[in-house]
């Protein structure tokens, strides 16, 4: 096992340290119009109330970083991204994860952002590596590296490790150290392949063993098409934390998922005297009584 | 990684195969008067209704094997054990786990039991090894090996591995192969030591890597003294299944725990097409509507 690296993500006033000694860092996934019709419609109309609400509620529910995605088809993504970031900064001061495949939007976001952003994402495709990494370097950001390349998402854990290695190597050549990279080994849906969860967990372990980097993952894709998804997502996240996941992208407002993350941190010995667990329990108790 | 062994436990009519390819085998823990005042009182009065109920309900909730413990202070344990086994066999045909530290009770139980019982337990103490293992051999049973010895429960995963090795070696000398042994690395309470969960998980991984044996664990001790124990137990079991746990001793009537085990099996790729998950979901749906 190599050393465990610390990834820094910050806003103008808050710094989050992601590593395997601290409790799991939650990246809130909700500020994203993909698959959310009401959000899509509101953003088209220039109504940002849902965005404010999603920002406030996710932070209240335990999000340490907020993912911001401005992918509304037919809309100028750079302009919308700037508006979204300003809206989120009105109501919270947690660091942000800039989630876009649009280079103009990414550049605009990084140019206006105060602090060390987390860029979501670069991948192993030649075009992505050569376009995104220089921006990450220029703005001193951290970056999520997806384990896919020009041939798509590799099938085996070993192949995903190879893509992670390629991203880390290419970043290194630009002076971006592995401490600034969180790898996403990618979780496919178990509805299509019942070994998808196992492959993702094995990939996490391999990558952590080899590089000691932080690991992120959009952990709800795994249960797509299955009933009672919240239970699958909660269990999968806990198992992935054991495997080496440190900063999942998820919805902390789903009670089952939030509790599983806290219980997993407790089990991993990252919650001294169980103080965090007991505090969360009291919060749940108060909420139930209210 | 050594090969994954298969442990057989059977009744007169049913055989359970414990291994890492099959879904997790649940050993129901409820037929045990320890800490259950109502059961203790009923057994003292010769009332076995609760035992019948616990047997039926645990099997309905998914138990594949039932643990039977007759530890009532001041009562002839051998006589009570025989009565308990007969009572359980009246209402179910799943294999049994004979849970006693009393050699007479163990001998009586093994002598009357039809099938291949699971003996709970031998440990690394000299007295236990020399008394229990010959009985296991004589009756062709399988056995749970606890990672403790004359010096108590060792602190580190490596020391627990050493006790497991000693038990496996001593059993081997009597002709009891490692496929007949399920090791319990022991989970202490996190309330006393917040690294107890981490130590148990690391011990599981070490022992599985070295011997490929099946792993059992009384997985509720971990949360003793904490609030919202069911969530901790559910998460801990899922993480332990990832680490290599194959046959937890637990209460399948706790919904959170039963669901976490099913979701963990799904995530580990042991539930082809998610058929078992979908079936359980429908069962929950029907129960909610009833």
mmCIF file of N, CA and C in Angstrom, chain B residues 105-221:
data_model
loop_
_atom_site.group_PDB
_atom_site.id
_atom_site.type_symbol
_atom_site.label_atom_id
_atom_site.label_comp_id
_atom_site.label_asym_id
_atom_site.label_seq_id
_atom_site.Cartn_x
_atom_site.Cartn_y
_atom_site.Cartn_z
ATOM 1 N N UNK B 105 -23.299 -30.929 27.332
ATOM 2 C CA UNK B 105 -24.389 -30.466 26.459
ATOM 3 C C UNK B 105 -24.003 -30.651 24.997
ATOM 4 N N UNK B 106 -22.762 -30.353 24.676
ATOM 5 C CA UNK B 106 -22.294 -30.507 23.289
ATOM 6 C C UNK B 106 -22.351 -31.978 22.861
ATOM 7 N N UNK B 107 -21.851 -32.863 23.736
ATOM 8 C CA UNK B 107 -21.849 -34.300 23.428
ATOM 9 C C UNK B 107 -23.274 -34.817 23.247
ATOM 10 N N UNK B 108 -24.153 -34.433 24.164
ATOM 11 C CA UNK B 108 -25.550 -34.884 24.082
ATOM 12 C C UNK B 108 -26.193 -34.397 22.792
ATOM 13 N N UNK B 109 -25.924 -33.143 22.449
ATOM 14 C CA UNK B 109 -26.530 -32.563 21.241
ATOM 15 C C UNK B 109 -26.024 -33.267 19.986
ATOM 16 N N UNK B 110 -24.713 -33.484 19.909
ATOM 17 C CA UNK B 110 -24.145 -34.118 18.720
ATOM 18 C C UNK B 110 -24.628 -35.566 18.597
ATOM 19 N N UNK B 111 -24.790 -36.239 19.754
ATOM 20 C CA UNK B 111 -25.217 -37.642 19.735
ATOM 21 C C UNK B 111 -26.633 -37.791 19.181
ATOM 22 N N UNK B 112 -27.492 -36.822 19.459
ATOM 23 C CA UNK B 112 -28.889 -36.943 19.014
ATOM 24 C C UNK B 112 -29.138 -36.315 17.651
ATOM 25 N N UNK B 113 -28.193 -35.449 17.197
ATOM 26 C CA UNK B 113 -28.440 -34.657 15.989
ATOM 27 C C UNK B 113 -28.295 -35.490 14.726
ATOM 28 N N UNK B 114 -29.266 -35.400 13.842
ATOM 29 C CA UNK B 114 -29.201 -36.105 12.556
ATOM 30 C C UNK B 114 -28.752 -35.131 11.481
ATOM 31 N N UNK B 115 -27.539 -35.356 10.965
ATOM 32 C CA UNK B 115 -26.995 -34.459 9.942
ATOM 33 C C UNK B 115 -25.614 -34.018 10.360
ATOM 34 N N UNK B 116 -25.108 -32.951 9.704
ATOM 35 C CA UNK B 116 -23.783 -32.426 9.992
ATOM 36 C C UNK B 116 -23.979 -31.092 10.689
ATOM 37 N N UNK B 117 -23.825 -31.092 12.003
ATOM 38 C CA UNK B 117 -24.075 -29.877 12.780
ATOM 39 C C UNK B 117 -22.910 -28.900 12.643
ATOM 40 N N UNK B 118 -23.171 -27.643 13.025
ATOM 41 C CA UNK B 118 -22.108 -26.649 13.144
ATOM 42 C C UNK B 118 -21.912 -26.422 14.640
ATOM 43 N N UNK B 119 -20.716 -26.723 15.139
ATOM 44 C CA UNK B 119 -20.435 -26.575 16.567
ATOM 45 C C UNK B 119 -19.958 -25.156 16.855
ATOM 46 N N UNK B 120 -20.577 -24.506 17.825
ATOM 47 C CA UNK B 120 -20.241 -23.129 18.215
ATOM 48 C C UNK B 120 -19.852 -23.133 19.686
ATOM 49 N N UNK B 121 -18.568 -23.341 20.018
ATOM 50 C CA UNK B 121 -17.387 -23.103 19.200
ATOM 51 C C UNK B 121 -16.171 -23.728 19.871
ATOM 52 N N UNK B 122 -15.074 -23.737 19.122
ATOM 53 C CA UNK B 122 -13.767 -24.026 19.710
ATOM 54 C C UNK B 122 -12.994 -22.714 19.700
ATOM 55 N N UNK B 123 -12.002 -22.569 20.574
ATOM 56 C CA UNK B 123 -11.126 -21.403 20.484
ATOM 57 C C UNK B 123 -9.681 -21.852 20.676
ATOM 58 N N UNK B 124 -8.769 -20.916 20.715
ATOM 59 C CA UNK B 124 -7.338 -21.255 20.757
ATOM 60 C C UNK B 124 -6.810 -21.646 22.122
ATOM 61 N N UNK B 125 -7.682 -21.661 23.153
ATOM 62 C CA UNK B 125 -7.239 -22.119 24.477
ATOM 63 C C UNK B 125 -6.933 -23.613 24.422
ATOM 64 N N UNK B 126 -5.893 -24.013 25.108
ATOM 65 C CA UNK B 126 -5.481 -25.411 25.086
ATOM 66 C C UNK B 126 -6.630 -26.342 25.491
ATOM 67 N N UNK B 127 -7.346 -25.958 26.524
ATOM 68 C CA UNK B 127 -8.430 -26.803 27.037
ATOM 69 C C UNK B 127 -9.535 -26.972 25.984
ATOM 70 N N UNK B 128 -9.855 -25.882 25.318
ATOM 71 C CA UNK B 128 -10.903 -25.928 24.302
ATOM 72 C C UNK B 128 -10.483 -26.802 23.129
ATOM 73 N N UNK B 129 -9.264 -26.598 22.653
ATOM 74 C CA UNK B 129 -8.762 -27.382 21.512
ATOM 75 C C UNK B 129 -8.799 -28.880 21.816
ATOM 76 N N UNK B 130 -8.337 -29.247 23.017
ATOM 77 C CA UNK B 130 -8.211 -30.678 23.305
ATOM 78 C C UNK B 130 -9.548 -31.310 23.674
ATOM 79 N N UNK B 131 -10.519 -30.512 24.087
ATOM 80 C CA UNK B 131 -11.835 -31.074 24.429
ATOM 81 C C UNK B 131 -12.807 -31.068 23.253
ATOM 82 N N UNK B 132 -12.855 -29.961 22.539
ATOM 83 C CA UNK B 132 -13.916 -29.789 21.532
ATOM 84 C C UNK B 132 -13.581 -30.472 20.210
ATOM 85 N N UNK B 133 -12.332 -30.320 19.752
ATOM 86 C CA UNK B 133 -12.002 -30.852 18.417
ATOM 87 C C UNK B 133 -12.229 -32.362 18.285
ATOM 88 N N UNK B 134 -11.880 -33.180 19.301
ATOM 89 C CA UNK B 134 -12.166 -34.621 19.164
ATOM 90 C C UNK B 134 -13.656 -34.919 18.984
ATOM 91 N N UNK B 135 -14.508 -34.142 19.651
ATOM 92 C CA UNK B 135 -15.958 -34.341 19.481
ATOM 93 C C UNK B 135 -16.391 -33.969 18.063
ATOM 94 N N UNK B 136 -15.849 -32.872 17.557
ATOM 95 C CA UNK B 136 -16.173 -32.440 16.192
ATOM 96 C C UNK B 136 -15.797 -33.548 15.212
ATOM 97 N N UNK B 137 -14.609 -34.135 15.438
ATOM 98 C CA UNK B 137 -14.135 -35.218 14.565
ATOM 99 C C UNK B 137 -15.028 -36.450 14.697
ATOM 100 N N UNK B 138 -15.290 -36.834 15.947
ATOM 101 C CA UNK B 138 -16.071 -38.051 16.198
ATOM 102 C C UNK B 138 -17.438 -38.009 15.519
ATOM 103 N N UNK B 139 -18.095 -36.842 15.598
ATOM 104 C CA UNK B 139 -19.449 -36.746 15.057
ATOM 105 C C UNK B 139 -19.481 -36.177 13.632
ATOM 106 N N UNK B 140 -18.313 -35.953 13.036
ATOM 107 C CA UNK B 140 -18.270 -35.455 11.654
ATOM 108 C C UNK B 140 -18.945 -34.108 11.486
ATOM 109 N N UNK B 141 -18.798 -33.238 12.482
ATOM 110 C CA UNK B 141 -19.450 -31.924 12.422
ATOM 111 C C UNK B 141 -18.536 -30.892 11.750
ATOM 112 N N UNK B 142 -19.071 -29.685 11.524
ATOM 113 C CA UNK B 142 -18.249 -28.523 11.206
ATOM 114 C C UNK B 142 -18.140 -27.703 12.482
ATOM 115 N N UNK B 143 -17.201 -26.754 12.522
ATOM 116 C CA UNK B 143 -16.973 -26.053 13.787
ATOM 117 C C UNK B 143 -16.587 -24.590 13.561
ATOM 118 N N UNK B 144 -17.042 -23.744 14.473
ATOM 119 C CA UNK B 144 -16.652 -22.333 14.476
ATOM 120 C C UNK B 144 -15.424 -22.169 15.362
ATOM 121 N N UNK B 145 -14.382 -21.522 14.848
ATOM 122 C CA UNK B 145 -13.162 -21.287 15.611
ATOM 123 C C UNK B 145 -13.028 -19.818 15.983
ATOM 124 N N UNK B 146 -13.083 -19.534 17.293
ATOM 125 C CA UNK B 146 -12.980 -18.141 17.755
ATOM 126 C C UNK B 146 -11.520 -17.715 17.904
ATOM 127 N N UNK B 147 -11.212 -16.501 17.452
ATOM 128 C CA UNK B 147 -9.839 -15.988 17.520
ATOM 129 C C UNK B 147 -9.500 -15.438 18.908
ATOM 130 N N UNK B 148 -9.514 -16.308 19.903
ATOM 131 C CA UNK B 148 -9.055 -15.948 21.244
ATOM 132 C C UNK B 148 -8.341 -17.168 21.817
ATOM 133 N N UNK B 149 -7.455 -16.937 22.765
ATOM 134 C CA UNK B 149 -6.752 -18.062 23.366
ATOM 135 C C UNK B 149 -6.522 -17.820 24.856
ATOM 136 N N UNK B 150 -5.568 -18.524 25.447
ATOM 137 C CA UNK B 150 -5.364 -18.427 26.894
ATOM 138 C C UNK B 150 -5.029 -17.005 27.340
ATOM 139 N N UNK B 151 -4.555 -16.177 26.412
ATOM 140 C CA UNK B 151 -4.241 -14.788 26.757
ATOM 141 C C UNK B 151 -5.399 -13.827 26.462
ATOM 142 N N UNK B 152 -6.555 -14.365 26.125
ATOM 143 C CA UNK B 152 -7.705 -13.507 25.833
ATOM 144 C C UNK B 152 -7.856 -13.238 24.345
ATOM 145 N N UNK B 153 -8.507 -12.113 24.018
ATOM 146 C CA UNK B 153 -8.726 -11.747 22.614
ATOM 147 C C UNK B 153 -7.582 -10.850 22.165
ATOM 148 N N UNK B 154 -6.793 -11.280 21.185
ATOM 149 C CA UNK B 154 -5.641 -10.483 20.777
ATOM 150 C C UNK B 154 -6.075 -9.148 20.152
ATOM 151 N N UNK B 155 -5.182 -8.181 20.296
ATOM 152 C CA UNK B 155 -5.505 -6.824 19.867
ATOM 153 C C UNK B 155 -5.473 -6.648 18.354
ATOM 154 N N UNK B 156 -4.429 -7.185 17.714
ATOM 155 C CA UNK B 156 -4.218 -6.866 16.297
ATOM 156 C C UNK B 156 -4.769 -7.942 15.358
ATOM 157 N N UNK B 157 -5.063 -7.541 14.114
ATOM 158 C CA UNK B 157 -5.493 -8.512 13.100
ATOM 159 C C UNK B 157 -4.465 -9.633 12.916
ATOM 160 N N UNK B 158 -3.186 -9.298 12.953
ATOM 161 C CA UNK B 158 -2.136 -10.302 12.743
ATOM 162 C C UNK B 158 -2.161 -11.340 13.864
ATOM 163 N N UNK B 159 -2.386 -10.891 15.104
ATOM 164 C CA UNK B 159 -2.448 -11.831 16.215
ATOM 165 C C UNK B 159 -3.683 -12.723 16.123
ATOM 166 N N UNK B 160 -4.784 -12.165 15.609
ATOM 167 C CA UNK B 160 -5.991 -12.998 15.455
ATOM 168 C C UNK B 160 -5.775 -14.026 14.349
ATOM 169 N N UNK B 161 -5.075 -13.616 13.304
ATOM 170 C CA UNK B 161 -4.694 -14.573 12.250
ATOM 171 C C UNK B 161 -3.887 -15.723 12.853
ATOM 172 N N UNK B 162 -2.992 -15.399 13.768
ATOM 173 C CA UNK B 162 -2.143 -16.432 14.376
ATOM 174 C C UNK B 162 -2.986 -17.438 15.163
ATOM 175 N N UNK B 163 -4.010 -16.953 15.869
ATOM 176 C CA UNK B 163 -4.890 -17.875 16.603
ATOM 177 C C UNK B 163 -5.682 -18.735 15.618
ATOM 178 N N UNK B 164 -6.178 -18.120 14.551
ATOM 179 C CA UNK B 164 -6.904 -18.885 13.519
ATOM 180 C C UNK B 164 -5.992 -19.989 12.976
ATOM 181 N N UNK B 165 -4.739 -19.636 12.722
ATOM 182 C CA UNK B 165 -3.780 -20.604 12.177
ATOM 183 C C UNK B 165 -3.597 -21.778 13.138
ATOM 184 N N UNK B 166 -3.510 -21.456 14.421
ATOM 185 C CA UNK B 166 -3.331 -22.495 15.444
ATOM 186 C C UNK B 166 -4.531 -23.447 15.467
ATOM 187 N N UNK B 167 -5.734 -22.892 15.419
ATOM 188 C CA UNK B 167 -6.948 -23.723 15.435
ATOM 189 C C UNK B 167 -6.995 -24.618 14.197
ATOM 190 N N UNK B 168 -6.716 -24.011 13.038
ATOM 191 C CA UNK B 168 -6.763 -24.769 11.783
ATOM 192 C C UNK B 168 -5.713 -25.887 11.792
ATOM 193 N N UNK B 169 -4.552 -25.581 12.337
ATOM 194 C CA UNK B 169 -3.472 -26.578 12.382
ATOM 195 C C UNK B 169 -3.832 -27.738 13.312
ATOM 196 N N UNK B 170 -4.328 -27.399 14.507
ATOM 197 C CA UNK B 170 -4.675 -28.441 15.473
ATOM 198 C C UNK B 170 -5.818 -29.310 14.960
ATOM 199 N N UNK B 171 -6.786 -28.658 14.303
ATOM 200 C CA UNK B 171 -7.898 -29.424 13.725
ATOM 201 C C UNK B 171 -7.366 -30.371 12.657
ATOM 202 N N UNK B 172 -6.453 -29.847 11.841
ATOM 203 C CA UNK B 172 -5.872 -30.655 10.761
ATOM 204 C C UNK B 172 -5.209 -31.916 11.278
ATOM 205 N N UNK B 173 -4.556 -31.799 12.419
ATOM 206 C CA UNK B 173 -3.876 -32.963 12.998
ATOM 207 C C UNK B 173 -4.854 -34.074 13.358
ATOM 208 N N UNK B 174 -6.109 -33.679 13.643
ATOM 209 C CA UNK B 174 -7.136 -34.686 13.964
ATOM 210 C C UNK B 174 -7.887 -35.117 12.698
ATOM 211 N N UNK B 175 -7.501 -34.582 11.556
ATOM 212 C CA UNK B 175 -8.205 -34.958 10.329
ATOM 213 C C UNK B 175 -9.414 -34.081 10.021
ATOM 214 N N UNK B 176 -9.518 -32.955 10.725
ATOM 215 C CA UNK B 176 -10.605 -32.004 10.414
ATOM 216 C C UNK B 176 -10.041 -30.964 9.452
ATOM 217 N N UNK B 177 -10.468 -30.991 8.200
ATOM 218 C CA UNK B 177 -9.931 -30.087 7.182
ATOM 219 C C UNK B 177 -10.448 -28.671 7.348
ATOM 220 N N UNK B 178 -9.754 -27.685 6.771
ATOM 221 C CA UNK B 178 -10.162 -26.279 6.900
ATOM 222 C C UNK B 178 -11.541 -26.008 6.297
ATOM 223 N N UNK B 179 -11.991 -26.899 5.393
ATOM 224 C CA UNK B 179 -13.339 -26.711 4.833
ATOM 225 C C UNK B 179 -14.409 -26.941 5.899
ATOM 226 N N UNK B 180 -14.036 -27.572 7.004
ATOM 227 C CA UNK B 180 -14.998 -27.808 8.085
ATOM 228 C C UNK B 180 -14.917 -26.769 9.193
ATOM 229 N N UNK B 181 -14.160 -25.702 8.940
ATOM 230 C CA UNK B 181 -13.968 -24.687 9.982
ATOM 231 C C UNK B 181 -14.409 -23.312 9.470
ATOM 232 N N UNK B 182 -15.257 -22.647 10.247
ATOM 233 C CA UNK B 182 -15.582 -21.242 9.969
ATOM 234 C C UNK B 182 -14.934 -20.424 11.083
ATOM 235 N N UNK B 183 -14.066 -19.500 10.707
ATOM 236 C CA UNK B 183 -13.363 -18.708 11.711
ATOM 237 C C UNK B 183 -14.187 -17.468 12.087
ATOM 238 N N UNK B 184 -14.253 -17.173 13.379
ATOM 239 C CA UNK B 184 -14.869 -15.938 13.869
ATOM 240 C C UNK B 184 -13.748 -15.043 14.410
ATOM 241 N N UNK B 185 -13.397 -13.974 13.668
ATOM 242 C CA UNK B 185 -12.272 -13.111 14.091
ATOM 243 C C UNK B 185 -12.624 -12.254 15.299
ATOM 244 N N UNK B 186 -13.874 -12.253 15.700
ATOM 245 C CA UNK B 186 -14.384 -11.533 16.869
ATOM 246 C C UNK B 186 -14.444 -10.012 16.670
ATOM 247 N N UNK B 187 -15.648 -9.501 16.824
ATOM 248 C CA UNK B 187 -15.856 -8.056 16.736
ATOM 249 C C UNK B 187 -16.105 -7.534 18.142
ATOM 250 N N UNK B 188 -15.209 -6.729 18.650
ATOM 251 C CA UNK B 188 -15.417 -6.101 19.956
ATOM 252 C C UNK B 188 -16.284 -4.860 19.780
ATOM 253 N N UNK B 189 -16.652 -4.245 20.892
ATOM 254 C CA UNK B 189 -17.566 -3.104 20.763
ATOM 255 C C UNK B 189 -16.811 -1.800 20.470
ATOM 256 N N UNK B 190 -17.329 -1.059 19.508
ATOM 257 C CA UNK B 190 -16.711 0.216 19.126
ATOM 258 C C UNK B 190 -16.908 1.280 20.199
ATOM 259 N N UNK B 191 -17.887 1.039 21.085
ATOM 260 C CA UNK B 191 -18.089 1.977 22.185
ATOM 261 C C UNK B 191 -16.873 2.028 23.107
ATOM 262 N N UNK B 192 -16.160 0.896 23.211
ATOM 263 C CA UNK B 192 -14.971 0.839 24.073
ATOM 264 C C UNK B 192 -13.711 1.214 23.292
ATOM 265 N N UNK B 193 -13.678 0.870 22.013
ATOM 266 C CA UNK B 193 -12.497 1.159 21.179
ATOM 267 C C UNK B 193 -12.989 1.465 19.772
ATOM 268 N N UNK B 194 -12.810 2.709 19.350
ATOM 269 C CA UNK B 194 -13.424 3.100 18.076
ATOM 270 C C UNK B 194 -12.741 2.452 16.869
ATOM 271 N N UNK B 195 -11.636 1.708 17.085
ATOM 272 C CA UNK B 195 -11.016 1.005 15.955
ATOM 273 C C UNK B 195 -11.443 -0.468 15.902
ATOM 274 N N UNK B 196 -12.383 -0.864 16.770
ATOM 275 C CA UNK B 196 -12.774 -2.287 16.857
ATOM 276 C C UNK B 196 -13.339 -2.817 15.537
ATOM 277 N N UNK B 197 -14.107 -2.001 14.842
ATOM 278 C CA UNK B 197 -14.695 -2.437 13.572
ATOM 279 C C UNK B 197 -13.618 -2.631 12.524
ATOM 280 N N UNK B 198 -12.745 -1.663 12.428
ATOM 281 C CA UNK B 198 -11.638 -1.711 11.483
ATOM 282 C C UNK B 198 -10.753 -2.942 11.716
ATOM 283 N N UNK B 199 -10.476 -3.213 12.982
ATOM 284 C CA UNK B 199 -9.645 -4.370 13.328
ATOM 285 C C UNK B 199 -10.321 -5.677 12.895
ATOM 286 N N UNK B 200 -11.633 -5.774 13.147
ATOM 287 C CA UNK B 200 -12.369 -6.987 12.760
ATOM 288 C C UNK B 200 -12.339 -7.164 11.238
ATOM 289 N N UNK B 201 -12.569 -6.083 10.487
ATOM 290 C CA UNK B 201 -12.567 -6.174 9.020
ATOM 291 C C UNK B 201 -11.181 -6.567 8.497
ATOM 292 N N UNK B 202 -10.151 -5.957 9.056
ATOM 293 C CA UNK B 202 -8.783 -6.289 8.623
ATOM 294 C C UNK B 202 -8.448 -7.739 8.952
ATOM 295 N N UNK B 203 -8.904 -8.216 10.126
ATOM 296 C CA UNK B 203 -8.652 -9.608 10.511
ATOM 297 C C UNK B 203 -9.336 -10.562 9.526
ATOM 298 N N UNK B 204 -10.570 -10.255 9.155
ATOM 299 C CA UNK B 204 -11.278 -11.095 8.177
ATOM 300 C C UNK B 204 -10.450 -11.208 6.898
ATOM 301 N N UNK B 205 -10.021 -10.065 6.374
ATOM 302 C CA UNK B 205 -9.277 -10.067 5.106
ATOM 303 C C UNK B 205 -7.995 -10.885 5.184
ATOM 304 N N UNK B 206 -7.269 -10.704 6.279
ATOM 305 C CA UNK B 206 -6.014 -11.449 6.463
ATOM 306 C C UNK B 206 -6.258 -12.953 6.481
ATOM 307 N N UNK B 207 -7.262 -13.371 7.250
ATOM 308 C CA UNK B 207 -7.535 -14.810 7.433
ATOM 309 C C UNK B 207 -8.016 -15.437 6.129
ATOM 310 N N UNK B 208 -8.870 -14.711 5.403
ATOM 311 C CA UNK B 208 -9.367 -15.235 4.124
ATOM 312 C C UNK B 208 -8.235 -15.352 3.118
ATOM 313 N N UNK B 209 -7.369 -14.352 3.091
ATOM 314 C CA UNK B 209 -6.258 -14.354 2.144
ATOM 315 C C UNK B 209 -5.328 -15.537 2.424
ATOM 316 N N UNK B 210 -5.124 -15.823 3.695
ATOM 317 C CA UNK B 210 -4.180 -16.875 4.077
ATOM 318 C C UNK B 210 -4.775 -18.276 3.915
ATOM 319 N N UNK B 211 -6.035 -18.458 4.315
ATOM 320 C CA UNK B 211 -6.575 -19.819 4.397
ATOM 321 C C UNK B 211 -7.792 -20.091 3.499
ATOM 322 N N UNK B 212 -8.430 -19.046 2.969
ATOM 323 C CA UNK B 212 -9.616 -19.263 2.133
ATOM 324 C C UNK B 212 -10.804 -19.843 2.883
ATOM 325 N N UNK B 213 -10.723 -19.844 4.220
ATOM 326 C CA UNK B 213 -11.813 -20.444 5.014
ATOM 327 C C UNK B 213 -13.053 -19.546 5.053
ATOM 328 N N UNK B 214 -14.168 -20.154 5.441
ATOM 329 C CA UNK B 214 -15.367 -19.359 5.665
ATOM 330 C C UNK B 214 -15.230 -18.576 6.961
ATOM 331 N N UNK B 215 -15.973 -17.442 7.013
ATOM 332 C CA UNK B 215 -15.876 -16.530 8.151
ATOM 333 C C UNK B 215 -17.265 -16.304 8.727
ATOM 334 N N UNK B 216 -17.371 -16.465 10.040
ATOM 335 C CA UNK B 216 -18.615 -16.140 10.726
ATOM 336 C C UNK B 216 -18.339 -15.015 11.712
ATOM 337 N N UNK B 217 -19.369 -14.430 12.260
ATOM 338 C CA UNK B 217 -19.173 -13.337 13.207
ATOM 339 C C UNK B 217 -20.510 -12.986 13.844
ATOM 340 N N UNK B 218 -20.484 -12.814 15.150
ATOM 341 C CA UNK B 218 -21.652 -12.286 15.835
ATOM 342 C C UNK B 218 -21.608 -10.787 15.636
ATOM 343 N N UNK B 219 -22.338 -10.311 14.646
ATOM 344 C CA UNK B 219 -22.078 -8.965 14.146
ATOM 345 C C UNK B 219 -22.818 -7.865 14.888
ATOM 346 N N UNK B 220 -23.493 -8.177 15.984
ATOM 347 C CA UNK B 220 -24.209 -7.086 16.642
ATOM 348 C C UNK B 220 -23.458 -6.546 17.863
ATOM 349 N N UNK B 221 -22.480 -7.275 18.329
ATOM 350 C CA UNK B 221 -21.674 -6.828 19.467
ATOM 351 C C UNK B 221 -20.998 -5.479 19.184
#
